[in-house]
Amino acid sequence: MNRARRGDSLALEELFRRIYPGLRGFLVRLTLDDDLADEIAQEACCRALTHLGSYSPQARFSTWVTAIALNVWRNMRRHAGRTVPLDEFPEPAATDDPAGQTVDHEVRSLLAVLPPEKRVVVVLKHYEGWTYDEIAGMLHCPVGTVRSRLHDGIAVLRREAQRRGLL
Amino acid sequence: MNARCEEVQDLLIDQAYGEQDPAGCALCRAHLLSCRSCRDAADRLDAVRSLLDRAAPSLCSPCTVNEAWYKVKAGLAARRRREVIVFAGVAAGLLAAFWAGLAAIDPRLPIYVQLGVVLNLSLFYLPIHLLRRREECTCG
């Protein structure tokens, strides 16, 4: 980290390679759009690596980078209004495991039903395993809001999954 | 469903995600043993969570990471260039404005004094700029 802070390009690259796959994975689930996830992850990494000096080691590095990515995502949504409406949700491409892919597509389309502010909490909690406190810090909102969004989000997912006969 | 059921069903998600204190966990466990409807609610919650878990992990190939690194590297270089240009432009503008002001106040001031004052001022500007960059919040 110290070498990266001094601008050592090898250290920056190593740091990038460590954070990028996880960050991109999180953003794919959040945006449900691989290209948009790439775009946000790259911008977030660029900002994080440029401003390494303002990272305080009291917080986990991944928390800090995720918070930056969430800000980039929010700004992009505000400016472009880019989301994935259900009717535009991409069909899965054919692979060796059609059954597994169908389930994956079902889950993605279930997540697409959630409004973004609930989806972000469900993804951060369910897939990333952050605590309510950490999520509240990243989203700049009270812990109670995080909790109620998770509860609402899971309730919506349950209703939708039942309606589609997935449960 | 009684008041206790409502309370327990509200706590189920927190418990499932490890956000429940030991007292709340004990309350849930004890109640679930005796309440069929809350057990059903817990089962439904587990079913939703396992459905979410069945989504394929999002894989990121080395090729994707390499491609992204080249883009980020180019972005970092562009930012650095932009920053240098902005810094140099602002510094030059400030110094020119100050110099012009100095010359207007007292045109008889020897040129070496004017130069000295302007250079001293520029020595202040650099650390201020560096400090500002360090404290700049990236989260906006």
PDB file of C-alpha atoms in Angstrom:
ATOM      1  CA  MET A   1       0.000   0.000   0.000  1.00  0.00           C
ATOM      2  CA  ASN A   2       2.798   2.410   0.904  1.00  0.00           C
ATOM      3  CA  ARG A   3       4.585   1.763  -2.376  1.00  0.00           C
ATOM      4  CA  ALA A   4       1.332   2.331  -4.252  1.00  0.00           C
ATOM      5  CA  ARG A   5       0.818   5.591  -2.363  1.00  0.00           C
ATOM      6  CA  ARG A   6       4.223   6.757  -3.522  1.00  0.00           C
ATOM      7  CA  GLY A   7       3.100   6.109  -7.096  1.00  0.00           C
ATOM      8  CA  ASP A   8       5.062   2.888  -7.712  1.00  0.00           C
ATOM      9  CA  SER A   9       3.390   1.601 -10.872  1.00  0.00           C
ATOM     10  CA  LEU A  10       4.029  -2.085 -10.078  1.00  0.00           C
ATOM     11  CA  ALA A  11       2.426  -1.688  -6.664  1.00  0.00           C
ATOM     12  CA  LEU A  12      -0.523   0.147  -8.221  1.00  0.00           C
ATOM     13  CA  GLU A  13      -0.996  -2.662 -10.705  1.00  0.00           C
ATOM     14  CA  GLU A  14      -0.804  -5.299  -7.971  1.00  0.00           C
ATOM     15  CA  LEU A  15      -3.357  -3.420  -5.897  1.00  0.00           C
ATOM     16  CA  PHE A  16      -5.617  -3.062  -8.934  1.00  0.00           C
ATOM     17  CA  ARG A  17      -5.413  -6.783  -9.730  1.00  0.00           C
ATOM     18  CA  ARG A  18      -6.330  -7.570  -6.149  1.00  0.00           C
ATOM     19  CA  ILE A  19      -9.412  -5.340  -5.995  1.00  0.00           C
ATOM     20  CA  TYR A  20     -10.792  -5.374  -9.529  1.00  0.00           C
ATOM     21  CA  PRO A  21     -12.311  -8.892  -9.852  1.00  0.00           C
ATOM     22  CA  GLY A  22     -14.266  -8.651  -6.583  1.00  0.00           C
ATOM     23  CA  LEU A  23     -15.408  -5.112  -7.263  1.00  0.00           C
ATOM     24  CA  ARG A  24     -16.535  -5.996 -10.777  1.00  0.00           C
ATOM     25  CA  GLY A  25     -18.396  -9.062  -9.507  1.00  0.00           C
ATOM     26  CA  PHE A  26     -20.269  -6.917  -7.007  1.00  0.00           C
ATOM     27  CA  LEU A  27     -21.106  -4.338  -9.681  1.00  0.00           C
ATOM     28  CA  VAL A  28     -22.351  -6.985 -12.125  1.00  0.00           C
ATOM     29  CA  ARG A  29     -24.874  -8.094  -9.514  1.00  0.00           C
ATOM     30  CA  LEU A  30     -25.778  -4.523  -8.708  1.00  0.00           C
ATOM     31  CA  THR A  31     -26.168  -3.160 -12.234  1.00  0.00           C
ATOM     32  CA  LEU A  32     -27.094  -6.477 -13.922  1.00  0.00           C
ATOM     33  CA  ASP A  33     -25.116  -5.194 -16.889  1.00  0.00           C
ATOM     34  CA  ASP A  34     -21.562  -6.459 -17.521  1.00  0.00           C
ATOM     35  CA  ASP A  35     -20.479  -3.481 -19.624  1.00  0.00           C
ATOM     36  CA  LEU A  36     -21.798  -0.935 -17.170  1.00  0.00           C
ATOM     37  CA  ALA A  37     -20.157  -2.868 -14.318  1.00  0.00           C
ATOM     38  CA  ASP A  38     -16.814  -2.716 -16.173  1.00  0.00           C
ATOM     39  CA  GLU A  39     -17.210   0.993 -16.759  1.00  0.00           C
ATOM     40  CA  ILE A  40     -18.028   1.752 -13.101  1.00  0.00           C
ATOM     41  CA  ALA A  41     -15.328  -0.568 -11.734  1.00  0.00           C
ATOM     42  CA  GLN A  42     -12.679   1.055 -13.941  1.00  0.00           C
ATOM     43  CA  GLU A  43     -13.710   4.577 -12.992  1.00  0.00           C
ATOM     44  CA  ALA A  44     -13.824   3.634  -9.298  1.00  0.00           C
ATOM     45  CA  CYS A  45     -10.366   2.022  -9.460  1.00  0.00           C
ATOM     46  CA  CYS A  46      -9.019   5.049 -11.295  1.00  0.00           C
ATOM     47  CA  ARG A  47     -10.373   7.374  -8.572  1.00  0.00           C
ATOM     48  CA  ALA A  48      -9.170   5.120  -5.769  1.00  0.00           C
ATOM     49  CA  LEU A  49      -5.636   4.785  -7.171  1.00  0.00           C
ATOM     50  CA  THR A  50      -5.438   8.522  -7.850  1.00  0.00           C
ATOM     51  CA  HIS A  51      -6.505   9.425  -4.312  1.00  0.00           C
ATOM     52  CA  LEU A  52      -4.794   6.690  -2.299  1.00  0.00           C
ATOM     53  CA  GLY A  53      -3.479   9.457  -0.032  1.00  0.00           C
ATOM     54  CA  SER A  54      -6.962  10.148   1.306  1.00  0.00           C
ATOM     55  CA  TYR A  55      -7.555   6.499   2.311  1.00  0.00           C
ATOM     56  CA  SER A  56      -7.494   6.119   6.059  1.00  0.00           C
ATOM     57  CA  PRO A  57      -6.454   2.632   7.267  1.00  0.00           C
ATOM     58  CA  GLN A  58      -9.125   2.733  10.014  1.00  0.00           C
ATOM     59  CA  ALA A  59     -11.591   1.425   7.427  1.00  0.00           C
ATOM     60  CA  ARG A  60     -11.061  -1.679   5.316  1.00  0.00           C
ATOM     61  CA  PHE A  61      -9.611  -0.867   1.905  1.00  0.00           C
ATOM     62  CA  SER A  62     -12.376  -2.825   0.184  1.00  0.00           C
ATOM     63  CA  THR A  63     -15.016  -0.791   2.070  1.00  0.00           C
ATOM     64  CA  TRP A  64     -13.405   2.413   0.850  1.00  0.00           C
ATOM     65  CA  VAL A  65     -13.203   1.244  -2.779  1.00  0.00           C
ATOM     66  CA  THR A  66     -16.773  -0.091  -2.688  1.00  0.00           C
ATOM     67  CA  ALA A  67     -17.993   3.264  -1.346  1.00  0.00           C
ATOM     68  CA  ILE A  68     -16.228   5.026  -4.225  1.00  0.00           C
ATOM     69  CA  ALA A  69     -17.800   2.592  -6.720  1.00  0.00           C
ATOM     70  CA  LEU A  70     -21.230   3.246  -5.208  1.00  0.00           C
ATOM     71  CA  ASN A  71     -20.724   6.978  -5.652  1.00  0.00           C
ATOM     72  CA  VAL A  72     -19.718   6.467  -9.272  1.00  0.00           C
ATOM     73  CA  TRP A  73     -22.792   4.265  -9.784  1.00  0.00           C
ATOM     74  CA  ARG A  74     -25.098   6.853  -8.183  1.00  0.00           C
ATOM     75  CA  ASN A  75     -23.613   9.669 -10.253  1.00  0.00           C
ATOM     76  CA  MET A  76     -23.969   7.661 -13.450  1.00  0.00           C
ATOM     77  CA  ARG A  77     -27.589   6.871 -12.643  1.00  0.00           C
ATOM     78  CA  ARG A  78     -28.282  10.504 -11.846  1.00  0.00           C
ATOM     79  CA  HIS A  79     -26.749  11.724 -15.082  1.00  0.00           C
ATOM     80  CA  ALA A  80     -27.685   8.999 -17.516  1.00  0.00           C
ATOM     81  CA  GLY A  81     -30.660   7.302 -15.893  1.00  0.00           C
ATOM     82  CA  ARG A  82     -29.137   4.016 -16.977  1.00  0.00           C
ATOM     83  CA  THR A  83     -30.935   0.952 -15.569  1.00  0.00           C
ATOM     84  CA  VAL A  84     -31.988  -2.409 -16.886  1.00  0.00           C
ATOM     85  CA  PRO A  85     -35.741  -2.482 -17.368  1.00  0.00           C
ATOM     86  CA  LEU A  86     -37.298  -5.939 -17.206  1.00  0.00           C
ATOM     87  CA  ASP A  87     -38.334  -5.991 -20.837  1.00  0.00           C
ATOM     88  CA  GLU A  88     -34.749  -5.287 -21.898  1.00  0.00           C
ATOM     89  CA  PHE A  89     -33.253  -7.895 -19.630  1.00  0.00           C
ATOM     90  CA  PRO A  90     -30.782  -9.867 -21.770  1.00  0.00           C
ATOM     91  CA  GLU A  91     -31.506 -13.501 -22.535  1.00  0.00           C
ATOM     92  CA  PRO A  92     -28.699 -15.876 -21.517  1.00  0.00           C
ATOM     93  CA  ALA A  93     -26.279 -16.930 -24.225  1.00  0.00           C
ATOM     94  CA  ALA A  94     -26.011 -20.675 -24.877  1.00  0.00           C
ATOM     95  CA  THR A  95     -23.312 -22.505 -22.857  1.00  0.00           C
ATOM     96  CA  ASP A  96     -22.420 -26.011 -21.670  1.00  0.00           C
ATOM     97  CA  ASP A  97     -24.676 -25.719 -18.625  1.00  0.00           C
ATOM     98  CA  PRO A  98     -28.103 -24.556 -19.787  1.00  0.00           C
ATOM     99  CA  ALA A  99     -29.814 -25.537 -16.515  1.00  0.00           C
ATOM    100  CA  GLY A 100     -27.354 -23.585 -14.363  1.00  0.00           C
ATOM    101  CA  GLN A 101     -27.590 -20.651 -16.702  1.00  0.00           C
ATOM    102  CA  THR A 102     -31.365 -20.605 -16.574  1.00  0.00           C
ATOM    103  CA  VAL A 103     -31.228 -20.413 -12.777  1.00  0.00           C
ATOM    104  CA  ASP A 104     -28.655 -17.639 -13.006  1.00  0.00           C
ATOM    105  CA  HIS A 105     -30.865 -15.763 -15.433  1.00  0.00           C
ATOM    106  CA  GLU A 106     -33.881 -16.280 -13.170  1.00  0.00           C
ATOM    107  CA  VAL A 107     -31.981 -14.886 -10.186  1.00  0.00           C
ATOM    108  CA  ARG A 108     -30.708 -11.922 -12.185  1.00  0.00           C
ATOM    109  CA  SER A 109     -34.198 -11.127 -13.423  1.00  0.00           C
ATOM    110  CA  LEU A 110     -35.495 -11.469  -9.855  1.00  0.00           C
ATOM    111  CA  LEU A 111     -32.907  -8.944  -8.673  1.00  0.00           C
ATOM    112  CA  ALA A 112     -33.922  -6.665 -11.536  1.00  0.00           C
ATOM    113  CA  VAL A 113     -37.386  -6.435  -9.998  1.00  0.00           C
ATOM    114  CA  LEU A 114     -35.955  -4.664  -6.967  1.00  0.00           C
ATOM    115  CA  PRO A 115     -35.648  -0.884  -7.036  1.00  0.00           C
ATOM    116  CA  PRO A 116     -31.947   0.101  -7.085  1.00  0.00           C
ATOM    117  CA  GLU A 117     -31.870   1.378  -3.489  1.00  0.00           C
ATOM    118  CA  LYS A 118     -33.135  -1.984  -2.220  1.00  0.00           C
ATOM    119  CA  ARG A 119     -31.073  -4.043  -4.658  1.00  0.00           C
ATOM    120  CA  VAL A 120     -27.865  -2.389  -3.513  1.00  0.00           C
ATOM    121  CA  VAL A 121     -28.565  -3.345   0.098  1.00  0.00           C
ATOM    122  CA  VAL A 122     -29.534  -6.929  -0.803  1.00  0.00           C
ATOM    123  CA  VAL A 123     -26.379  -7.353  -2.911  1.00  0.00           C
ATOM    124  CA  LEU A 124     -24.086  -5.782  -0.308  1.00  0.00           C
ATOM    125  CA  LYS A 125     -25.557  -7.922   2.449  1.00  0.00           C
ATOM    126  CA  HIS A 126     -26.308 -11.221   0.754  1.00  0.00           C
ATOM    127  CA  TYR A 127     -23.446 -11.521  -1.721  1.00  0.00           C
ATOM    128  CA  GLU A 128     -20.757  -9.334  -0.208  1.00  0.00           C
ATOM    129  CA  GLY A 129     -21.488 -10.020   3.466  1.00  0.00           C
ATOM    130  CA  TRP A 130     -21.012  -6.458   4.761  1.00  0.00           C
ATOM    131  CA  THR A 131     -22.518  -5.586   8.132  1.00  0.00           C
ATOM    132  CA  TYR A 132     -25.428  -3.164   8.520  1.00  0.00           C
ATOM    133  CA  ASP A 133     -22.999  -0.586   9.953  1.00  0.00           C
ATOM    134  CA  GLU A 134     -20.607  -0.885   7.025  1.00  0.00           C
ATOM    135  CA  ILE A 135     -23.439  -0.650   4.488  1.00  0.00           C
ATOM    136  CA  ALA A 136     -24.879   2.386   6.267  1.00  0.00           C
ATOM    137  CA  GLY A 137     -21.434   4.004   6.104  1.00  0.00           C
ATOM    138  CA  MET A 138     -21.082   3.278   2.398  1.00  0.00           C
ATOM    139  CA  LEU A 139     -24.561   4.505   1.512  1.00  0.00           C
ATOM    140  CA  HIS A 140     -24.492   7.477   3.911  1.00  0.00           C
ATOM    141  CA  CYS A 141     -27.794   6.491   5.513  1.00  0.00           C
ATOM    142  CA  PRO A 142     -28.913   5.308   8.972  1.00  0.00           C
ATOM    143  CA  VAL A 143     -28.575   1.637   9.980  1.00  0.00           C
ATOM    144  CA  GLY A 144     -32.369   1.453  10.379  1.00  0.00           C
ATOM    145  CA  THR A 145     -32.813   2.410   6.735  1.00  0.00           C
ATOM    146  CA  VAL A 146     -30.395  -0.334   5.655  1.00  0.00           C
ATOM    147  CA  ARG A 147     -32.265  -2.874   7.769  1.00  0.00           C
ATOM    148  CA  SER A 148     -35.692  -1.904   6.475  1.00  0.00           C
ATOM    149  CA  ARG A 149     -34.481  -1.891   2.845  1.00  0.00           C
ATOM    150  CA  LEU A 150     -33.074  -5.396   3.310  1.00  0.00           C
ATOM    151  CA  HIS A 151     -36.320  -6.599   4.888  1.00  0.00           C
ATOM    152  CA  ASP A 152     -38.413  -5.031   2.121  1.00  0.00           C
ATOM    153  CA  GLY A 153     -36.057  -6.304  -0.576  1.00  0.00           C
ATOM    154  CA  ILE A 154     -36.168  -9.893   0.674  1.00  0.00           C
ATOM    155  CA  ALA A 155     -39.967  -9.694   0.991  1.00  0.00           C
ATOM    156  CA  VAL A 156     -40.262  -8.466  -2.617  1.00  0.00           C
ATOM    157  CA  LEU A 157     -37.930 -11.236  -3.820  1.00  0.00           C
ATOM    158  CA  ARG A 158     -39.925 -13.862  -1.938  1.00  0.00           C
ATOM    159  CA  ARG A 159     -43.246 -12.680  -3.379  1.00  0.00           C
ATOM    160  CA  GLU A 160     -41.836 -12.483  -6.896  1.00  0.00           C
ATOM    161  CA  ALA A 161     -40.171 -15.907  -6.649  1.00  0.00           C
ATOM    162  CA  GLN A 162     -43.446 -17.425  -5.428  1.00  0.00           C
ATOM    163  CA  ARG A 163     -45.357 -15.719  -8.229  1.00  0.00           C
ATOM    164  CA  ARG A 164     -42.944 -17.233 -10.771  1.00  0.00           C
ATOM    165  CA  GLY A 165     -43.152 -20.646  -9.134  1.00  0.00           C
ATOM    166  CA  LEU A 166     -39.455 -20.666  -8.177  1.00  0.00           C
ATOM    167  CA  LEU A 167     -40.159 -21.466  -4.519  1.00  0.00           C
TER     168      LEU A 167
ATOM    169  CA  MET B   1     -50.086 -14.720  14.451  1.00  0.00           C
ATOM    170  CA  ASN B   2     -49.560 -13.094  17.827  1.00  0.00           C
ATOM    171  CA  ALA B   3     -47.318 -10.205  18.862  1.00  0.00           C
ATOM    172  CA  ARG B   4     -44.439 -12.582  19.637  1.00  0.00           C
ATOM    173  CA  CYS B   5     -44.696 -14.111  16.139  1.00  0.00           C
ATOM    174  CA  GLU B   6     -44.510 -10.646  14.568  1.00  0.00           C
ATOM    175  CA  GLU B   7     -41.470  -9.833  16.678  1.00  0.00           C
ATOM    176  CA  VAL B   8     -39.723 -13.106  15.815  1.00  0.00           C
ATOM    177  CA  GLN B   9     -40.511 -12.888  12.090  1.00  0.00           C
ATOM    178  CA  ASP B  10     -39.076  -9.395  12.081  1.00  0.00           C
ATOM    179  CA  LEU B  11     -35.868 -10.760  13.620  1.00  0.00           C
ATOM    180  CA  LEU B  12     -35.512 -13.746  11.286  1.00  0.00           C
ATOM    181  CA  ILE B  13     -33.684 -11.863   8.522  1.00  0.00           C
ATOM    182  CA  ASP B  14     -31.311 -10.239  10.999  1.00  0.00           C
ATOM    183  CA  GLN B  15     -30.585 -13.645  12.480  1.00  0.00           C
ATOM    184  CA  ALA B  16     -30.071 -15.234   9.063  1.00  0.00           C
ATOM    185  CA  TYR B  17     -27.523 -12.554   8.174  1.00  0.00           C
ATOM    186  CA  GLY B  18     -25.697 -12.675  11.508  1.00  0.00           C
ATOM    187  CA  GLU B  19     -26.948  -9.290  12.705  1.00  0.00           C
ATOM    188  CA  GLN B  20     -28.763 -10.606  15.738  1.00  0.00           C
ATOM    189  CA  ASP B  21     -27.464 -10.355  19.296  1.00  0.00           C
ATOM    190  CA  PRO B  22     -27.311 -13.608  21.333  1.00  0.00           C
ATOM    191  CA  ALA B  23     -30.477 -12.708  23.285  1.00  0.00           C
ATOM    192  CA  GLY B  24     -32.436 -12.188  20.053  1.00  0.00           C
ATOM    193  CA  CYS B  25     -31.074 -15.458  18.636  1.00  0.00           C
ATOM    194  CA  ALA B  26     -32.138 -17.346  21.762  1.00  0.00           C
ATOM    195  CA  LEU B  27     -35.610 -15.776  21.578  1.00  0.00           C
ATOM    196  CA  CYS B  28     -35.974 -16.797  17.916  1.00  0.00           C
ATOM    197  CA  ARG B  29     -34.741 -20.363  18.520  1.00  0.00           C
ATOM    198  CA  ALA B  30     -37.029 -20.899  21.481  1.00  0.00           C
ATOM    199  CA  HIS B  31     -40.032 -19.510  19.644  1.00  0.00           C
ATOM    200  CA  LEU B  32     -39.379 -21.467  16.436  1.00  0.00           C
ATOM    201  CA  LEU B  33     -39.430 -24.712  18.388  1.00  0.00           C
ATOM    202  CA  SER B  34     -43.005 -24.105  19.405  1.00  0.00           C
ATOM    203  CA  CYS B  35     -44.501 -22.105  16.509  1.00  0.00           C
ATOM    204  CA  ARG B  36     -45.331 -23.756  13.225  1.00  0.00           C
ATOM    205  CA  SER B  37     -46.155 -20.535  11.345  1.00  0.00           C
ATOM    206  CA  CYS B  38     -42.842 -18.897  12.276  1.00  0.00           C
ATOM    207  CA  ARG B  39     -40.987 -22.073  11.273  1.00  0.00           C
ATOM    208  CA  ASP B  40     -42.699 -21.835   7.890  1.00  0.00           C
ATOM    209  CA  ALA B  41     -41.655 -18.183   7.620  1.00  0.00           C
ATOM    210  CA  ALA B  42     -38.058 -19.182   8.445  1.00  0.00           C
ATOM    211  CA  ASP B  43     -38.187 -21.926   5.792  1.00  0.00           C
ATOM    212  CA  ARG B  44     -39.487 -19.472   3.191  1.00  0.00           C
ATOM    213  CA  LEU B  45     -36.660 -17.097   4.040  1.00  0.00           C
ATOM    214  CA  ASP B  46     -34.101 -19.913   3.702  1.00  0.00           C
ATOM    215  CA  ALA B  47     -35.618 -20.821   0.341  1.00  0.00           C
ATOM    216  CA  VAL B  48     -35.189 -17.254  -0.959  1.00  0.00           C
ATOM    217  CA  ARG B  49     -31.614 -17.116   0.306  1.00  0.00           C
ATOM    218  CA  SER B  50     -30.705 -20.432  -1.311  1.00  0.00           C
ATOM    219  CA  LEU B  51     -32.318 -19.306  -4.548  1.00  0.00           C
ATOM    220  CA  LEU B  52     -30.085 -16.200  -4.492  1.00  0.00           C
ATOM    221  CA  ASP B  53     -27.089 -18.439  -3.767  1.00  0.00           C
ATOM    222  CA  ARG B  54     -27.786 -20.491  -6.857  1.00  0.00           C
ATOM    223  CA  ALA B  55     -26.818 -17.582  -9.094  1.00  0.00           C
ATOM    224  CA  ALA B  56     -23.519 -18.299 -10.807  1.00  0.00           C
ATOM    225  CA  PRO B  57     -20.562 -16.438  -9.329  1.00  0.00           C
ATOM    226  CA  SER B  58     -19.563 -13.518 -11.471  1.00  0.00           C
ATOM    227  CA  LEU B  59     -16.288 -14.585 -13.053  1.00  0.00           C
ATOM    228  CA  CYS B  60     -13.657 -12.170 -14.199  1.00  0.00           C
ATOM    229  CA  SER B  61     -11.161 -13.653 -16.646  1.00  0.00           C
ATOM    230  CA  PRO B  62      -7.485 -12.618 -16.560  1.00  0.00           C
ATOM    231  CA  CYS B  63      -8.063 -11.166 -20.007  1.00  0.00           C
ATOM    232  CA  THR B  64     -10.828  -8.868 -18.666  1.00  0.00           C
ATOM    233  CA  VAL B  65      -8.573  -7.767 -15.805  1.00  0.00           C
ATOM    234  CA  ASN B  66      -5.678  -7.048 -18.202  1.00  0.00           C
ATOM    235  CA  GLU B  67      -7.901  -5.050 -20.508  1.00  0.00           C
ATOM    236  CA  ALA B  68      -9.309  -3.102 -17.564  1.00  0.00           C
ATOM    237  CA  TRP B  69      -5.809  -2.416 -16.205  1.00  0.00           C
ATOM    238  CA  TYR B  70      -4.687  -0.895 -19.520  1.00  0.00           C
ATOM    239  CA  LYS B  71      -7.722   1.382 -19.500  1.00  0.00           C
ATOM    240  CA  VAL B  72      -7.217   2.365 -15.859  1.00  0.00           C
ATOM    241  CA  LYS B  73      -3.510   2.979 -16.454  1.00  0.00           C
ATOM    242  CA  ALA B  74      -4.344   5.255 -19.373  1.00  0.00           C
ATOM    243  CA  GLY B  75      -6.965   6.992 -17.220  1.00  0.00           C
ATOM    244  CA  LEU B  76      -4.451   7.541 -14.415  1.00  0.00           C
ATOM    245  CA  ALA B  77      -1.912   9.029 -16.833  1.00  0.00           C
ATOM    246  CA  ALA B  78      -4.562  11.315 -18.356  1.00  0.00           C
ATOM    247  CA  ARG B  79      -5.631  12.495 -14.884  1.00  0.00           C
ATOM    248  CA  ARG B  80      -2.040  13.211 -13.920  1.00  0.00           C
ATOM    249  CA  ARG B  81      -1.482  15.197 -17.106  1.00  0.00           C
ATOM    250  CA  ARG B  82      -4.702  17.136 -16.556  1.00  0.00           C
ATOM    251  CA  GLU B  83      -3.742  17.845 -12.970  1.00  0.00           C
ATOM    252  CA  VAL B  84      -0.313  19.171 -13.973  1.00  0.00           C
ATOM    253  CA  ILE B  85      -1.852  21.399 -16.634  1.00  0.00           C
ATOM    254  CA  VAL B  86      -4.481  22.757 -14.236  1.00  0.00           C
ATOM    255  CA  PHE B  87      -1.883  23.288 -11.501  1.00  0.00           C
ATOM    256  CA  ALA B  88       0.514  25.055 -13.846  1.00  0.00           C
ATOM    257  CA  GLY B  89      -2.261  27.179 -15.346  1.00  0.00           C
ATOM    258  CA  VAL B  90      -3.686  28.252 -12.001  1.00  0.00           C
ATOM    259  CA  ALA B  91      -0.236  28.931 -10.568  1.00  0.00           C
ATOM    260  CA  ALA B  92       0.810  30.972 -13.600  1.00  0.00           C
ATOM    261  CA  GLY B  93      -2.468  32.919 -13.541  1.00  0.00           C
ATOM    262  CA  LEU B  94      -2.189  33.692  -9.843  1.00  0.00           C
ATOM    263  CA  LEU B  95       1.424  34.754 -10.093  1.00  0.00           C
ATOM    264  CA  ALA B  96       0.786  36.913 -13.155  1.00  0.00           C
ATOM    265  CA  ALA B  97      -2.157  38.584 -11.420  1.00  0.00           C
ATOM    266  CA  PHE B  98      -0.105  39.196  -8.304  1.00  0.00           C
ATOM    267  CA  TRP B  99       2.809  40.530 -10.305  1.00  0.00           C
ATOM    268  CA  ALA B 100       0.569  42.866 -12.269  1.00  0.00           C
ATOM    269  CA  GLY B 101      -0.948  44.110  -9.002  1.00  0.00           C
ATOM    270  CA  LEU B 102       2.476  44.625  -7.478  1.00  0.00           C
ATOM    271  CA  ALA B 103       3.696  46.591 -10.482  1.00  0.00           C
ATOM    272  CA  ALA B 104       0.524  48.701 -10.476  1.00  0.00           C
ATOM    273  CA  ILE B 105       0.876  49.583  -6.776  1.00  0.00           C
ATOM    274  CA  ASP B 106       4.483  50.654  -7.072  1.00  0.00           C
ATOM    275  CA  PRO B 107       5.935  50.803 -10.601  1.00  0.00           C
ATOM    276  CA  ARG B 108       9.289  51.978  -9.224  1.00  0.00           C
ATOM    277  CA  LEU B 109       9.825  48.686  -7.373  1.00  0.00           C
ATOM    278  CA  PRO B 110      13.005  47.083  -8.788  1.00  0.00           C
ATOM    279  CA  ILE B 111      12.345  44.053 -10.971  1.00  0.00           C
ATOM    280  CA  TYR B 112      14.435  41.756  -8.739  1.00  0.00           C
ATOM    281  CA  VAL B 113      12.245  42.657  -5.732  1.00  0.00           C
ATOM    282  CA  GLN B 114       9.107  41.962  -7.756  1.00  0.00           C
ATOM    283  CA  LEU B 115      10.559  38.638  -8.907  1.00  0.00           C
ATOM    284  CA  GLY B 116      11.546  37.734  -5.327  1.00  0.00           C
ATOM    285  CA  VAL B 117       8.054  38.416  -3.992  1.00  0.00           C
ATOM    286  CA  VAL B 118       6.401  36.415  -6.775  1.00  0.00           C
ATOM    287  CA  LEU B 119       8.776  33.455  -6.336  1.00  0.00           C
ATOM    288  CA  ASN B 120       8.211  33.420  -2.572  1.00  0.00           C
ATOM    289  CA  LEU B 121       4.489  33.377  -3.172  1.00  0.00           C
ATOM    290  CA  SER B 122       4.827  30.461  -5.567  1.00  0.00           C
ATOM    291  CA  LEU B 123       6.713  28.512  -2.895  1.00  0.00           C
ATOM    292  CA  PHE B 124       3.602  28.839  -0.692  1.00  0.00           C
ATOM    293  CA  TYR B 125       1.265  27.694  -3.410  1.00  0.00           C
ATOM    294  CA  LEU B 126       2.911  24.322  -3.975  1.00  0.00           C
ATOM    295  CA  PRO B 127       2.504  22.916  -0.425  1.00  0.00           C
ATOM    296  CA  ILE B 128      -1.060  24.286  -0.248  1.00  0.00           C
ATOM    297  CA  HIS B 129      -1.904  22.445  -3.463  1.00  0.00           C
ATOM    298  CA  LEU B 130      -0.290  19.220  -2.233  1.00  0.00           C
ATOM    299  CA  LEU B 131      -2.118  19.393   1.111  1.00  0.00           C
ATOM    300  CA  ARG B 132      -5.416  20.037  -0.606  1.00  0.00           C
ATOM    301  CA  ARG B 133      -4.909  16.991  -2.830  1.00  0.00           C
ATOM    302  CA  ARG B 134      -4.139  14.839   0.192  1.00  0.00           C
ATOM    303  CA  GLU B 135      -7.255  15.882   2.052  1.00  0.00           C
ATOM    304  CA  GLU B 136      -9.512  15.841  -0.978  1.00  0.00           C
ATOM    305  CA  CYS B 137     -12.428  13.520  -0.439  1.00  0.00           C
ATOM    306  CA  THR B 138     -12.839  11.038  -3.260  1.00  0.00           C
ATOM    307  CA  CYS B 139     -16.262   9.983  -2.083  1.00  0.00           C
ATOM    308  CA  GLY B 140     -18.252  12.651  -3.868  1.00  0.00           C
TER     309      GLY B 140
END
